[in-house]
Short mmCIF file of C-alpha atoms in Angstrom, two decimals:
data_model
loop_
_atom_site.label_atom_id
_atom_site.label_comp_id
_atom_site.label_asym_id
_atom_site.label_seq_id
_atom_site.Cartn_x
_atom_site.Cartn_y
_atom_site.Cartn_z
CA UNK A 26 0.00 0.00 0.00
CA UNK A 27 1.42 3.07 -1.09
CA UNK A 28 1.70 6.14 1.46
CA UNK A 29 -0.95 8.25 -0.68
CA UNK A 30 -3.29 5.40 0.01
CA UNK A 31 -1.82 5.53 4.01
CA UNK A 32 -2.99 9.43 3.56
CA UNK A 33 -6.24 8.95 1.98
CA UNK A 34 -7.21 5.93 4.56
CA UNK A 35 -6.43 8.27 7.33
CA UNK A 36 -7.71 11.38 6.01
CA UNK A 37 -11.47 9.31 5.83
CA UNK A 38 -10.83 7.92 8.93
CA UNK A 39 -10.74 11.63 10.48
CA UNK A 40 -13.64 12.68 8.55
CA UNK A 41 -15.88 9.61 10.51
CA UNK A 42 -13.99 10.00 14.08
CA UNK A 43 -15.28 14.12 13.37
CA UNK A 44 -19.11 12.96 12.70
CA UNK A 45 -18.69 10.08 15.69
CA UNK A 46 -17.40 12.81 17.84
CA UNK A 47 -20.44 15.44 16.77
CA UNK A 48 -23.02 12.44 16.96
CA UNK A 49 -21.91 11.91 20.82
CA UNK A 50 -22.49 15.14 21.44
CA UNK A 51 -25.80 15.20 20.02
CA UNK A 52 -26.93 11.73 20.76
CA UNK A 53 -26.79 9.08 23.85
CA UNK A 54 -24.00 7.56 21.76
CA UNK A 55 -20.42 6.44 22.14
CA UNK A 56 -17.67 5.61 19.74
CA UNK A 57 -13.89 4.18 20.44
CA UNK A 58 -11.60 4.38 17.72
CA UNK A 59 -8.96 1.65 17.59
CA UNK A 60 -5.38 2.20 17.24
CA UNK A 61 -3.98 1.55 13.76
CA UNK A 62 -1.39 -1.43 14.20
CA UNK A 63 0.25 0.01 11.23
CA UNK A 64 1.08 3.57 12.63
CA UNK A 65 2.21 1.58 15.56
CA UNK A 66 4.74 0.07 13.52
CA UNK A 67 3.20 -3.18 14.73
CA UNK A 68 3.96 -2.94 18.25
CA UNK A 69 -0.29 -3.98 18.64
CA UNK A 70 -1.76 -6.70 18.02
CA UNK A 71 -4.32 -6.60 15.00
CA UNK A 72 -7.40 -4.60 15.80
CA UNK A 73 -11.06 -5.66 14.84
CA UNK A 74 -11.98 -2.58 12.93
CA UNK A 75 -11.09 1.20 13.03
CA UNK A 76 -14.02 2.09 15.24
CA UNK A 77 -16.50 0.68 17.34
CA UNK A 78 -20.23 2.67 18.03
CA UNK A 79 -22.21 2.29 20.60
CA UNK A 80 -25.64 3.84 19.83
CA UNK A 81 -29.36 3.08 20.29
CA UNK A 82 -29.19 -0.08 21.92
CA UNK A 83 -26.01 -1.76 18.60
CA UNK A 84 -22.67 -2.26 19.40
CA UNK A 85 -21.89 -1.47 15.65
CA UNK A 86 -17.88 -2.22 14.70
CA UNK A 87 -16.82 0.14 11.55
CA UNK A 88 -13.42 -0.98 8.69
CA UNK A 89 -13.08 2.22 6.72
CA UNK A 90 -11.64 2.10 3.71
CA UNK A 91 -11.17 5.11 0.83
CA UNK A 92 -9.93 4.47 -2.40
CA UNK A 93 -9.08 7.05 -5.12
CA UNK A 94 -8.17 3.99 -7.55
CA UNK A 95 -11.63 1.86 -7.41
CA UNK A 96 -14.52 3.86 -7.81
CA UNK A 97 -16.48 1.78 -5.43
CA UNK A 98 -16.15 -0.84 -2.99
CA UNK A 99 -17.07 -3.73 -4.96
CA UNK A 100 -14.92 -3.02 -7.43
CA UNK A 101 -11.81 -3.27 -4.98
CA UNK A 102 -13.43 -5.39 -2.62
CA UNK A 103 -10.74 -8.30 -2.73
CA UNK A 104 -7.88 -5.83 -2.44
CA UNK A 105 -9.38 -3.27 -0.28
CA UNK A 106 -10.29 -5.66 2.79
CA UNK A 107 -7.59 -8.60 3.61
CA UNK A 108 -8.86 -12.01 4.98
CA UNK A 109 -7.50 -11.24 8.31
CA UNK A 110 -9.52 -8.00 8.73
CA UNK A 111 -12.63 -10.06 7.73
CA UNK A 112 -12.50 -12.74 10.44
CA UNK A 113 -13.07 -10.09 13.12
CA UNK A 114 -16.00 -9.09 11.33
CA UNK A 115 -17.32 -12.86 11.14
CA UNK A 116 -16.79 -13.19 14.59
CA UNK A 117 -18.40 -9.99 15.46
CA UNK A 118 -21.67 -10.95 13.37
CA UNK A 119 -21.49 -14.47 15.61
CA UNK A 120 -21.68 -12.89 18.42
CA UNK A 121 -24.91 -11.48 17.50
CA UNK A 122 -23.50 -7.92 16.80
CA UNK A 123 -23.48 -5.85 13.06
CA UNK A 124 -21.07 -4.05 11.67
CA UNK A 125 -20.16 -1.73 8.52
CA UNK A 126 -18.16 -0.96 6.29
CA UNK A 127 -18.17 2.27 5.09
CA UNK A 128 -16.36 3.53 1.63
CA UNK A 129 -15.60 6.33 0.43
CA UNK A 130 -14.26 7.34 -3.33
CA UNK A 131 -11.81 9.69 -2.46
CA UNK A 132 -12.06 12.19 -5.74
CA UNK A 133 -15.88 12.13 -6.13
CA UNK A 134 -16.72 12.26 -2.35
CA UNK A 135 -19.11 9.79 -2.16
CA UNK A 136 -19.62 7.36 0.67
CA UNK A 137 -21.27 4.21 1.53
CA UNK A 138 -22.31 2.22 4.21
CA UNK A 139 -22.49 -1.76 3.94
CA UNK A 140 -23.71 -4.05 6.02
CA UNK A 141 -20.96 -6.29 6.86
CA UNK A 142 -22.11 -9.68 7.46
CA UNK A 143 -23.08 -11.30 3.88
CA UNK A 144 -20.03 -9.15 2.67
CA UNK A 145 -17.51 -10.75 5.71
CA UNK A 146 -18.84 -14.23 4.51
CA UNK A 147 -18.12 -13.82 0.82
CA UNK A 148 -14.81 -11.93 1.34
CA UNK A 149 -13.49 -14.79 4.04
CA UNK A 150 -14.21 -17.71 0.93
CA UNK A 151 -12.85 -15.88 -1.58
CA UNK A 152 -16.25 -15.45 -3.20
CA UNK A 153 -17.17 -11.73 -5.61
CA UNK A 154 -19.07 -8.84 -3.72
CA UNK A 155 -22.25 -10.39 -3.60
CA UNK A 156 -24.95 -9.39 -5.67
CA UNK A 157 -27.04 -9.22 -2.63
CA UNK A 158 -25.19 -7.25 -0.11
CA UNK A 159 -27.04 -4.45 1.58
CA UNK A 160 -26.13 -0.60 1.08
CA UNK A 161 -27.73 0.35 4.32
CA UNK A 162 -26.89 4.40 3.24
CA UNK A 163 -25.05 6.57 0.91
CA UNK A 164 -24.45 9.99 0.67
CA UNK A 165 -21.86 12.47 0.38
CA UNK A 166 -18.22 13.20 2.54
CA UNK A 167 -19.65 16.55 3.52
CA UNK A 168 -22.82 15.51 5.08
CA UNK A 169 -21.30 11.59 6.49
CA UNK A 170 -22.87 12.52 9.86
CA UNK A 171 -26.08 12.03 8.36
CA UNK A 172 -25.29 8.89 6.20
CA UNK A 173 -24.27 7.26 9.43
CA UNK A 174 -26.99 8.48 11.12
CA UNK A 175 -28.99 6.58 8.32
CA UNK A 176 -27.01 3.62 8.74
CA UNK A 177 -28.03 3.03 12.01
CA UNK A 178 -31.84 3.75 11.10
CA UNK A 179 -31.49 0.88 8.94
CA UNK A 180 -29.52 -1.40 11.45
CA UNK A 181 -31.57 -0.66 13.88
CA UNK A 182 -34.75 -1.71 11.49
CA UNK A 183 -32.70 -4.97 10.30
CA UNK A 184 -31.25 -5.86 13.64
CA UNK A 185 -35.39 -5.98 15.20
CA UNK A 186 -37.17 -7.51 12.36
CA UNK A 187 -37.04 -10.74 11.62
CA UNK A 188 -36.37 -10.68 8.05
#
């Protein structure tokens, strides 16, 4: 991974830790953002996402990832999220918990929020973005307080219904 992608990953990983930060203030809501292994040189052991939110009764966990070379997340799907970050996710979603993960295009500005658990399963077999994963809210960098906000709507909804 070059260090423009290191920028570009950390520059959208500032932009959600700002609308996590405003949404606790807002909102009976809490967020934890893990530390990065990598600008730890390692010294960590592998984290399960970059953040974790606690809101309206989830325990959401949240991989970022922000790509100015695939235009969306299926598209680098394979090379965007490694096995190894996946199994956290699996084990996350057996535990009875959901998580995201949210994209971003990094010259267009657009974001998205997927669920993660039919994702985690087809990413951990090898298997293509499925044709059935679920975009649980899109939107725009500028306004990614309110596609998250949306994003849990839509957990919320998913995780209480029994479909």
């Amino acid at each position: 991974m070059s260090n423009q992608s290191n920028d570009i990953g950390k520059w959208f990983e500032g932009k959600i830790q700002a609308a996590l930060k405003e949404i606790e203030s807002e909102r009976d809501s809490t967020f934890h953002r893990y530390p990065d292994t990598r600008a730890a040189r390692n010294p960590l052991p592998a984290q399960p996402g970059d953040f974790l939110l606690a809101i309206d009764g989830l325990a959401i966990l949240i991989e970022a990832k922000c790509s100015a070379t695939h235009d969306t997340f299926s598209s680098g799907f394979s090379s965007l999220w490694p096995k190894g970050e996946v199994a956290f996710h699996r084990m996350w979603h057996r535990a009875g918990h959901p998580s995201w993960v949210m994209f971003c295009h990094y010259d267009t500005g657009r974001v998205d929020i997927w669920d993660g658990a039919n994702i985690a399963s087809a990413r951990a077999t090898g298997g293509r973005f499925p044709a059935r994963a679920c975009l649980l809210a899109d939107g725009h960098i500028k306004t990614v307080k309110d596609v998250i906000l949306a994003a849990v709507k839509q957990t919320w909804w998913k995780q209480s219904s029994t479909c």
